[in-house]
Short mmCIF file of C-alpha atoms in Angstrom, two decimals:
data_model
loop_
_atom_site.label_atom_id
_atom_site.label_comp_id
_atom_site.label_asym_id
_atom_site.label_seq_id
_atom_site.Cartn_x
_atom_site.Cartn_y
_atom_site.Cartn_z
CA UNK A 157 0.00 0.00 0.00
CA UNK A 158 1.50 3.41 -0.99
CA UNK A 159 2.58 5.59 1.92
CA UNK A 160 0.35 8.60 2.63
CA UNK A 161 3.14 11.16 3.02
CA UNK A 162 0.84 14.05 3.89
CA UNK A 163 -0.82 12.19 6.76
CA UNK A 164 2.54 10.89 7.97
CA UNK A 165 3.99 14.42 8.08
CA UNK A 166 0.86 15.96 9.63
CA UNK A 167 0.28 13.29 12.27
CA UNK A 168 3.23 13.14 14.68
CA UNK A 169 2.24 10.82 17.50
CA UNK A 170 5.73 9.93 18.75
CA UNK A 171 7.72 11.27 21.67
CA UNK A 172 10.37 11.94 19.07
CA UNK A 173 9.80 11.47 15.37
CA UNK A 174 13.28 10.27 14.41
CA UNK A 175 14.95 11.60 11.29
CA UNK A 176 17.59 8.87 11.41
CA UNK A 177 16.00 5.51 12.19
CA UNK A 178 19.04 3.30 11.79
CA UNK A 179 22.80 3.56 11.33
CA UNK A 180 22.26 1.89 7.97
CA UNK A 181 20.58 5.12 6.87
CA UNK A 182 23.85 6.32 5.38
CA UNK A 183 25.60 6.28 2.03
CA UNK A 184 27.38 3.13 0.89
CA UNK A 185 30.67 4.92 0.33
CA UNK A 186 30.79 5.78 4.05
CA UNK A 187 30.96 2.07 4.88
CA UNK A 188 33.55 1.40 2.18
CA UNK A 189 35.69 4.28 3.44
CA UNK A 190 35.14 3.30 7.06
CA UNK A 191 36.54 -0.18 6.40
CA UNK A 192 39.66 1.39 4.88
CA UNK A 193 39.99 3.82 7.79
CA UNK A 194 39.46 1.03 10.35
CA UNK A 195 42.05 -1.16 8.64
CA UNK A 196 44.77 1.39 7.83
CA UNK A 197 44.22 4.39 10.12
CA UNK A 198 42.51 3.17 13.32
CA UNK A 199 44.22 5.68 15.60
CA UNK A 200 44.10 8.82 13.47
CA UNK A 201 42.08 11.68 14.97
CA UNK A 202 39.98 13.69 12.56
CA UNK A 203 37.55 16.54 13.22
CA UNK A 204 34.54 17.15 10.98
CA UNK A 205 32.53 20.36 10.95
CA UNK A 206 29.29 21.63 9.47
CA UNK A 207 29.59 24.19 6.67
CA UNK A 208 26.52 26.05 5.42
CA UNK A 209 27.41 27.45 2.00
CA UNK A 210 23.93 29.04 1.79
CA UNK A 211 24.71 31.91 4.17
CA UNK A 212 21.33 33.53 3.48
CA UNK A 213 19.60 30.54 5.05
CA UNK A 214 19.86 31.04 8.82
CA UNK A 215 19.37 27.52 10.07
CA UNK A 216 19.37 28.44 13.76
CA UNK A 217 16.43 30.81 13.19
CA UNK A 218 14.19 28.07 11.82
CA UNK A 219 15.39 24.89 13.59
CA UNK A 220 14.73 24.57 17.33
CA UNK A 221 18.02 23.82 19.11
CA UNK A 222 16.34 21.47 21.58
CA UNK A 223 14.80 19.47 18.76
CA UNK A 224 18.14 19.31 16.96
CA UNK A 225 19.84 18.12 20.15
CA UNK A 226 17.17 15.46 20.65
CA UNK A 227 17.67 14.16 17.10
CA UNK A 228 21.47 14.09 17.43
CA UNK A 229 21.19 12.30 20.77
CA UNK A 230 18.78 9.79 19.27
CA UNK A 231 21.26 9.04 16.48
CA UNK A 232 24.00 8.49 19.09
CA UNK A 233 21.83 5.86 20.72
CA UNK A 234 21.48 3.77 17.56
CA UNK A 235 23.32 0.51 16.86
CA UNK A 236 23.42 -1.67 13.77
CA UNK A 237 20.65 -4.27 14.00
CA UNK A 238 21.47 -7.95 13.67
CA UNK A 239 19.51 -8.35 10.43
CA UNK A 240 21.35 -5.35 8.97
CA UNK A 241 24.73 -6.86 9.79
CA UNK A 242 23.67 -10.20 8.30
CA UNK A 243 22.58 -8.40 5.12
CA UNK A 244 25.86 -6.48 4.85
CA UNK A 245 27.96 -9.59 5.50
CA UNK A 246 26.07 -11.90 3.18
CA UNK A 247 25.19 -9.66 0.27
CA UNK A 248 27.12 -9.21 -2.97
CA UNK A 249 28.24 -5.66 -3.74
CA UNK A 250 29.80 -4.67 -7.05
CA UNK A 251 29.94 -8.34 -7.96
CA UNK A 252 31.98 -9.27 -4.90
CA UNK A 253 30.86 -11.42 -1.97
CA UNK A 254 32.02 -10.51 1.54
CA UNK A 255 33.35 -7.14 0.52
CA UNK A 256 33.36 -6.36 4.23
CA UNK A 257 35.82 -8.42 6.29
CA UNK A 258 34.47 -10.51 9.20
CA UNK A 259 36.57 -8.54 11.69
CA UNK A 260 35.16 -5.29 10.34
CA UNK A 261 31.64 -6.65 10.74
CA UNK A 262 32.45 -7.39 14.37
CA UNK A 263 33.59 -3.78 14.72
CA UNK A 264 30.30 -2.55 13.26
CA UNK A 265 28.31 -4.70 15.69
CA UNK A 266 29.55 -2.49 18.54
CA UNK A 267 29.68 0.80 16.67
CA UNK A 268 28.28 3.97 18.22
CA UNK A 269 28.43 7.53 16.93
CA UNK A 270 30.84 9.61 19.08
CA UNK A 271 29.96 12.79 20.99
CA UNK A 272 29.33 16.09 19.22
CA UNK A 273 29.71 19.80 19.97
CA UNK A 274 26.82 22.13 19.14
CA UNK A 275 26.36 25.86 19.56
CA UNK A 276 24.57 28.76 17.88
CA UNK A 277 26.38 31.72 16.35
CA UNK A 278 25.03 34.46 14.12
CA UNK A 279 21.88 32.62 13.11
CA UNK A 280 23.80 29.46 12.22
CA UNK A 281 24.67 26.25 14.03
CA UNK A 282 28.28 25.33 14.67
CA UNK A 283 28.39 21.54 14.79
CA UNK A 284 31.67 19.67 15.24
CA UNK A 285 32.64 16.02 15.63
CA UNK A 286 36.07 15.44 17.14
CA UNK A 287 37.78 12.11 17.86
CA UNK A 288 39.08 8.98 16.13
CA UNK A 289 38.45 9.05 12.39
CA UNK A 290 36.70 5.67 12.64
CA UNK A 291 33.89 7.36 14.56
CA UNK A 292 33.70 10.93 13.32
CA UNK A 293 33.48 9.96 9.64
CA UNK A 294 30.12 8.31 10.27
CA UNK A 295 28.48 11.52 11.50
CA UNK A 296 28.46 13.14 8.04
CA UNK A 297 25.26 11.62 6.68
CA UNK A 298 23.15 11.59 9.87
CA UNK A 299 24.08 15.20 10.69
CA UNK A 300 23.17 16.48 7.23
CA UNK A 301 19.99 14.42 7.03
CA UNK A 302 18.85 15.68 10.44
CA UNK A 303 19.44 19.34 9.65
CA UNK A 304 17.78 19.17 6.24
CA UNK A 305 14.72 17.31 7.45
CA UNK A 306 14.25 19.49 10.54
CA UNK A 307 14.35 22.58 8.32
CA UNK A 308 11.74 21.03 6.02
CA UNK A 309 9.55 20.10 9.00
CA UNK A 310 9.77 23.67 10.31
CA UNK A 311 8.74 25.02 6.91
CA UNK A 312 5.73 22.69 6.76
CA UNK A 313 4.67 23.11 10.37
CA UNK A 314 1.91 25.60 9.64
CA UNK A 315 0.40 23.68 6.74
CA UNK A 316 -2.97 21.99 7.02
CA UNK A 317 -3.43 18.32 6.20
CA UNK A 318 -5.00 19.33 2.86
CA UNK A 319 -2.16 21.73 1.98
CA UNK A 320 0.39 19.00 2.69
CA UNK A 321 -1.55 16.67 0.41
CA UNK A 322 -1.35 19.27 -2.37
CA UNK A 323 2.37 19.83 -1.70
CA UNK A 324 3.27 16.15 -2.07
CA UNK A 325 0.92 15.63 -5.01
CA UNK A 326 2.70 18.43 -6.86
CA UNK A 327 6.15 17.16 -5.88
CA UNK A 328 5.29 13.64 -7.06
CA UNK A 329 3.96 14.94 -10.36
CA UNK A 330 7.06 17.09 -10.80
CA UNK A 331 9.40 14.14 -10.22
CA UNK A 332 7.35 11.86 -12.46
CA UNK A 333 7.65 14.45 -15.22
CA UNK A 334 11.42 14.11 -14.93
CA UNK A 335 11.13 10.33 -15.01
CA UNK A 336 9.16 10.56 -18.25
CA UNK A 337 11.97 12.64 -19.79
CA UNK A 338 14.48 10.03 -18.62
CA UNK A 339 12.41 7.34 -20.32
CA UNK A 340 12.84 9.19 -23.60
CA UNK A 341 16.58 9.31 -22.94
CA UNK A 342 16.56 5.57 -22.15
CA UNK A 343 14.75 4.77 -25.36
CA UNK A 344 17.45 6.60 -27.34
CA UNK A 345 20.29 4.48 -25.95
CA UNK A 346 22.03 3.30 -22.80
CA UNK A 347 21.05 5.10 -19.59
CA UNK A 348 22.35 4.58 -16.05
CA UNK A 349 20.86 6.65 -13.23
CA UNK A 350 21.33 6.17 -9.49
CA UNK A 351 20.05 7.96 -6.39
CA UNK A 352 22.78 10.02 -4.64
CA UNK A 353 20.32 12.13 -2.67
CA UNK A 354 20.79 11.19 1.00
CA UNK A 355 22.80 14.22 2.14
CA UNK A 356 20.33 16.93 1.14
CA UNK A 357 17.07 15.05 0.98
CA UNK A 358 13.74 16.54 2.00
CA UNK A 359 13.21 13.58 4.30
CA UNK A 360 13.77 9.86 4.80
CA UNK A 361 10.29 8.86 3.62
CA UNK A 362 10.43 11.15 0.61
CA UNK A 363 13.76 9.68 -0.47
CA UNK A 364 12.21 6.22 -0.22
CA UNK A 365 9.36 7.35 -2.50
CA UNK A 366 11.88 8.78 -4.98
CA UNK A 367 13.78 5.47 -5.06
CA UNK A 368 10.57 3.55 -5.67
CA UNK A 369 9.52 6.00 -8.40
CA UNK A 370 12.81 5.48 -10.26
CA UNK A 371 12.47 1.72 -9.82
CA UNK A 372 9.01 1.81 -11.30
CA UNK A 373 9.72 4.33 -14.02
CA UNK A 374 13.16 3.34 -15.28
CA UNK A 375 13.44 -0.38 -14.64
CA UNK A 376 16.97 -1.63 -15.30
CA UNK A 377 18.17 1.87 -16.18
CA UNK A 378 17.87 2.68 -12.47
CA UNK A 379 21.12 1.20 -11.19
CA UNK A 380 20.62 1.67 -7.46
CA UNK A 381 20.82 4.03 -4.50
CA UNK A 382 23.69 5.26 -2.38
CA UNK A 383 21.45 4.92 0.69
CA UNK A 384 22.18 1.55 2.27
CA UNK A 385 18.91 1.28 4.21
CA UNK A 386 16.79 2.00 1.15
CA UNK A 387 18.88 -0.45 -0.89
CA UNK A 388 18.25 -3.17 1.67
CA UNK A 389 14.51 -2.47 1.93
CA UNK A 390 13.79 -2.07 -1.79
CA UNK A 391 16.14 -4.74 -3.14
CA UNK A 392 18.14 -2.40 -5.39
CA UNK A 393 21.93 -2.14 -5.55
CA UNK A 394 23.84 -0.11 -2.95
CA UNK A 395 26.22 2.11 -4.93
CA UNK A 396 29.09 4.52 -4.24
CA UNK A 397 32.88 4.61 -4.09
CA UNK A 398 34.91 7.23 -2.18
CA UNK A 399 34.79 10.90 -1.21
CA UNK A 400 36.96 13.98 -0.76
CA UNK A 401 37.63 13.30 2.90
CA UNK A 402 40.23 10.63 2.07
CA UNK A 403 42.67 12.82 0.08
CA UNK A 404 41.97 15.72 2.46
CA UNK A 405 43.14 13.66 5.43
CA UNK A 406 46.16 12.24 3.60
CA UNK A 407 47.14 15.77 2.54
CA UNK A 408 46.69 17.29 6.00
CA UNK A 409 49.28 14.96 7.58
CA UNK A 410 51.81 15.23 4.74
CA UNK A 411 55.14 16.29 6.33
CA UNK A 412 56.27 18.59 3.51
CA UNK A 413 55.26 20.03 0.15
CA UNK A 414 56.59 17.08 -1.83
CA UNK A 415 54.55 14.62 0.25
CA UNK A 416 51.53 16.92 0.00
CA UNK A 417 51.74 16.84 -3.81
CA UNK A 418 51.78 13.02 -3.73
CA UNK A 419 49.06 12.62 -1.08
CA UNK A 420 46.12 12.08 -3.49
CA UNK A 421 47.97 9.26 -5.24
CA UNK A 422 49.09 7.69 -1.95
CA UNK A 423 45.43 7.55 -0.97
CA UNK A 424 44.48 5.83 -4.23
CA UNK A 425 47.26 3.27 -3.75
CA UNK A 426 45.84 2.44 -0.32
CA UNK A 427 42.28 2.24 -1.70
CA UNK A 428 43.49 -0.25 -4.31
CA UNK A 429 44.71 -2.54 -1.52
CA UNK A 430 41.07 -3.13 -0.55
CA UNK A 431 38.94 -2.58 -3.64
CA UNK A 432 39.03 -3.28 -7.36
CA UNK A 433 36.80 -3.24 -10.46
CA UNK A 434 34.05 -0.61 -10.48
CA UNK A 435 35.08 0.58 -7.03
CA UNK A 436 38.23 2.04 -8.58
CA UNK A 437 36.71 5.36 -9.55
CA UNK A 438 38.99 8.40 -9.41
CA UNK A 439 37.72 11.55 -7.69
CA UNK A 440 40.21 14.03 -9.16
CA UNK A 441 38.99 17.47 -8.09
CA UNK A 442 39.88 17.70 -4.38
CA UNK A 443 42.86 19.95 -5.12
CA UNK A 444 42.06 20.70 -8.78
CA UNK A 445 41.45 18.20 -11.56
CA UNK A 446 43.89 19.57 -14.13
CA UNK A 447 46.89 19.39 -11.79
CA UNK A 448 45.80 15.97 -10.50
CA UNK A 449 45.68 14.50 -13.99
CA UNK A 450 48.96 16.10 -15.06
CA UNK A 451 50.83 14.64 -12.10
CA UNK A 452 49.09 11.26 -11.89
CA UNK A 453 51.24 8.10 -12.10
CA UNK A 454 50.44 6.07 -15.20
CA UNK A 455 48.73 3.31 -13.21
CA UNK A 456 45.95 5.76 -12.26
CA UNK A 457 44.86 5.78 -15.91
CA UNK A 458 44.18 2.03 -15.62
CA UNK A 459 41.39 2.59 -13.10
CA UNK A 460 37.84 1.85 -14.20
CA UNK A 461 36.69 5.44 -14.40
CA UNK A 462 36.36 8.81 -12.73
CA UNK A 463 33.85 11.13 -11.07
CA UNK A 464 34.40 14.76 -12.12
CA UNK A 465 32.65 16.48 -9.26
CA UNK A 466 32.94 20.25 -9.50
CA UNK A 467 33.40 21.34 -13.11
CA UNK A 468 30.44 21.68 -15.47
CA UNK A 469 29.68 18.03 -16.31
CA UNK A 470 30.48 18.04 -20.02
CA UNK A 471 33.63 20.10 -19.51
CA UNK A 472 34.84 17.81 -16.73
CA UNK A 473 34.03 14.68 -18.71
CA UNK A 474 35.81 15.89 -21.83
CA UNK A 475 38.94 16.72 -19.84
CA UNK A 476 39.02 13.12 -18.64
CA UNK A 477 38.44 11.76 -22.14
CA UNK A 478 41.34 13.82 -23.47
CA UNK A 479 43.56 12.67 -20.59
CA UNK A 480 42.80 8.98 -21.13
CA UNK A 481 43.55 9.35 -24.83
CA UNK A 482 46.84 11.13 -24.06
CA UNK A 483 47.73 8.26 -21.71
CA UNK A 484 47.04 5.68 -24.42
CA UNK A 485 43.76 4.40 -22.94
CA UNK A 486 40.45 3.96 -24.74
CA UNK A 487 37.88 6.39 -23.24
CA UNK A 488 35.02 4.28 -24.62
CA UNK A 489 36.00 1.60 -22.11
CA UNK A 490 35.99 4.06 -19.20
CA UNK A 491 33.14 4.98 -16.85
CA UNK A 492 32.39 8.63 -16.08
CA UNK A 493 30.15 9.22 -13.04
CA UNK A 494 28.45 12.63 -13.08
CA UNK A 495 27.00 13.67 -9.74
CA UNK A 496 27.53 17.40 -9.10
CA UNK A 497 24.21 19.28 -8.93
CA UNK A 498 22.73 17.26 -11.79
CA UNK A 499 19.36 18.46 -13.08
CA UNK A 500 17.13 16.77 -15.63
CA UNK A 501 18.48 19.19 -18.24
CA UNK A 502 22.16 18.55 -17.44
CA UNK A 503 21.48 14.79 -17.34
CA UNK A 504 19.95 14.90 -20.82
CA UNK A 505 22.74 17.05 -22.24
CA UNK A 506 25.56 15.04 -20.66
CA UNK A 507 24.25 11.58 -21.52
CA UNK A 508 23.65 12.55 -25.13
CA UNK A 509 27.08 14.19 -25.39
CA UNK A 510 28.95 11.20 -23.94
CA UNK A 511 27.30 8.49 -26.03
CA UNK A 512 29.99 6.98 -28.23
CA UNK A 513 32.72 8.76 -26.26
CA UNK A 514 32.64 7.04 -22.84
CA UNK A 515 30.31 5.12 -20.54
CA UNK A 516 28.20 7.52 -18.46
CA UNK A 517 26.53 7.00 -15.11
CA UNK A 518 24.45 9.65 -13.32
CA UNK A 519 24.43 10.11 -9.55
CA UNK A 520 21.28 12.19 -9.03
CA UNK A 521 21.22 14.10 -5.76
CA UNK A 522 19.41 17.18 -4.47
CA UNK A 523 17.40 17.75 -7.65
CA UNK A 524 15.96 14.25 -7.17
CA UNK A 525 15.28 14.09 -3.43
CA UNK A 526 14.68 17.74 -2.52
CA UNK A 527 13.09 19.65 -5.40
CA UNK A 528 9.92 21.28 -4.07
CA UNK A 529 10.25 24.52 -6.03
CA UNK A 530 6.80 25.59 -7.18
CA UNK A 531 5.05 22.90 -5.12
CA UNK A 532 4.05 24.86 -2.00
CA UNK A 533 0.39 25.95 -2.05
CA UNK A 534 0.07 29.74 -2.18
CA UNK A 535 0.44 31.30 1.23
CA UNK A 536 1.13 28.01 3.00
CA UNK A 537 4.22 27.08 4.95
CA UNK A 538 7.72 28.43 4.74
CA UNK A 539 10.73 28.17 2.47
CA UNK A 540 11.55 24.67 1.21
CA UNK A 541 14.67 25.72 -0.69
CA UNK A 542 17.36 23.12 0.14
CA UNK A 543 20.42 24.71 1.78
CA UNK A 544 23.87 23.79 0.50
CA UNK A 545 25.10 21.99 3.60
CA UNK A 546 28.27 19.92 3.85
CA UNK A 547 30.05 18.20 6.70
CA UNK A 548 33.77 18.28 5.90
CA UNK A 549 37.08 17.39 7.47
CA UNK A 550 38.41 20.54 9.13
CA UNK A 551 41.32 19.19 11.18
CA UNK A 552 43.56 16.10 11.27
CA UNK A 553 45.78 15.39 14.28
CA UNK A 554 45.63 19.07 15.14
CA UNK A 555 46.56 20.19 11.60
CA UNK A 556 44.17 22.11 9.34
CA UNK A 557 42.51 20.38 6.40
CA UNK A 558 41.91 22.00 3.01
CA UNK A 559 39.71 21.41 -0.01
CA UNK A 560 40.28 23.40 -3.19
CA UNK A 561 37.82 21.91 -5.73
CA UNK A 562 37.39 22.97 -9.35
CA UNK A 563 34.69 25.36 -8.15
CA UNK A 564 36.15 28.19 -6.02
CA UNK A 565 32.80 28.49 -4.24
CA UNK A 566 33.61 25.15 -2.57
CA UNK A 567 37.09 26.06 -1.28
CA UNK A 568 37.42 25.30 2.43
CA UNK A 569 40.22 25.75 4.94
CA UNK A 570 42.29 28.47 6.64
CA UNK A 571 43.44 31.18 4.22
CA UNK A 572 47.16 30.57 4.71
CA UNK A 573 46.85 26.84 4.13
CA UNK A 574 44.59 27.37 1.13
CA UNK A 575 47.24 29.58 -0.44
CA UNK A 576 49.93 26.96 0.28
CA UNK A 577 47.83 24.22 -1.36
CA UNK A 578 47.20 26.44 -4.38
CA UNK A 579 50.95 26.87 -4.80
CA UNK A 580 51.80 23.20 -4.27
CA UNK A 581 49.08 21.93 -6.62
CA UNK A 582 49.57 24.69 -9.20
CA UNK A 583 45.92 25.59 -8.78
CA UNK A 584 44.29 27.73 -11.44
CA UNK A 585 41.23 29.67 -10.31
CA UNK A 586 38.11 29.30 -12.45
CA UNK A 587 34.88 31.25 -12.22
CA UNK A 588 32.79 30.31 -9.16
CA UNK A 589 29.50 28.49 -9.74
CA UNK A 590 26.65 27.94 -7.30
CA UNK A 591 27.71 25.21 -4.87
#
């Protein structure tokens, strides 16, 4: 029976209506990275912090601090359930059985999110997670999901049951219109689309509906979801590889400029000790894609593909195609994963452009799971614009962490360190784009 989202949102009969219901409500790449961290860096201390790139959205003015604290505390009380651990241990991911080692599964059985630090400042929340990397890394998804859903709940608080019904009816129709356009794209040729929308979703239940809509509408062209809980419950593939935090941490502890320049490749070498095949996807933009590709050892070109994350999708994809050709590899045998702020229009343009040039896969995020623009009934509720929230590494063993990105709007870190990284990585500033 289809879930009545409007009634579910309107009728809160719980002491606490949890945003995060299980530790499995996270992205698959967090578990893959956690296994690497647990195996190779169990003692390293890493601090994560919340960054709101949408400065005009004052989160602390709309989200009640007590409610936020209650949700964070609830998440800290969660443990992996036995059936979840059995599913993780016994399932096949990316064609490989027991991708997670038995000893790592034992570690997960006792896992608990570590403490957090929360305070309000200037209409924003300052939220930090400090401690062993094995614990703090797992706060990223729950923290972002909690903040995004609490903001959405606050915006919908004044809506009537009927207005909520209209809101979700419009949002469903809007998403289904996108699905119909994707069907046209599928009928033209190969199409691969996955859900990457956990971090900035409207809500847990809405993301579940989006996953089911893509299942229904796209069939085999829907390749899975990054959300592990939804993958388990809906029977689709859990997908994802690695994220910027890995090279950021490796870079932060580099003892000198020469080691800093090699840090992204040292991280990839360590990743390759654990994972192969379609899990060997390069994420080249942490300190600038062009410099990364120019300095990459030749073995990096043998990896399965790449995820250009912060250049315009066609521009980033073509740069990779040119690089593979220059390195003597066939781009048509490579996989390009496009996942940065993809809209239905950029999906259509990119997929059509890449056909015959390389294999393309789309990781569809915020525009899939949090697009309510034009759906709010006139005069009802508040602003449902999704804020650009990230939870990034800010410190490693007491040393500052930096991210440059191909989009200057995403640069993070202390000014002096940012300038040092720009020099070391021969960073060339491009025009900022909305982050």
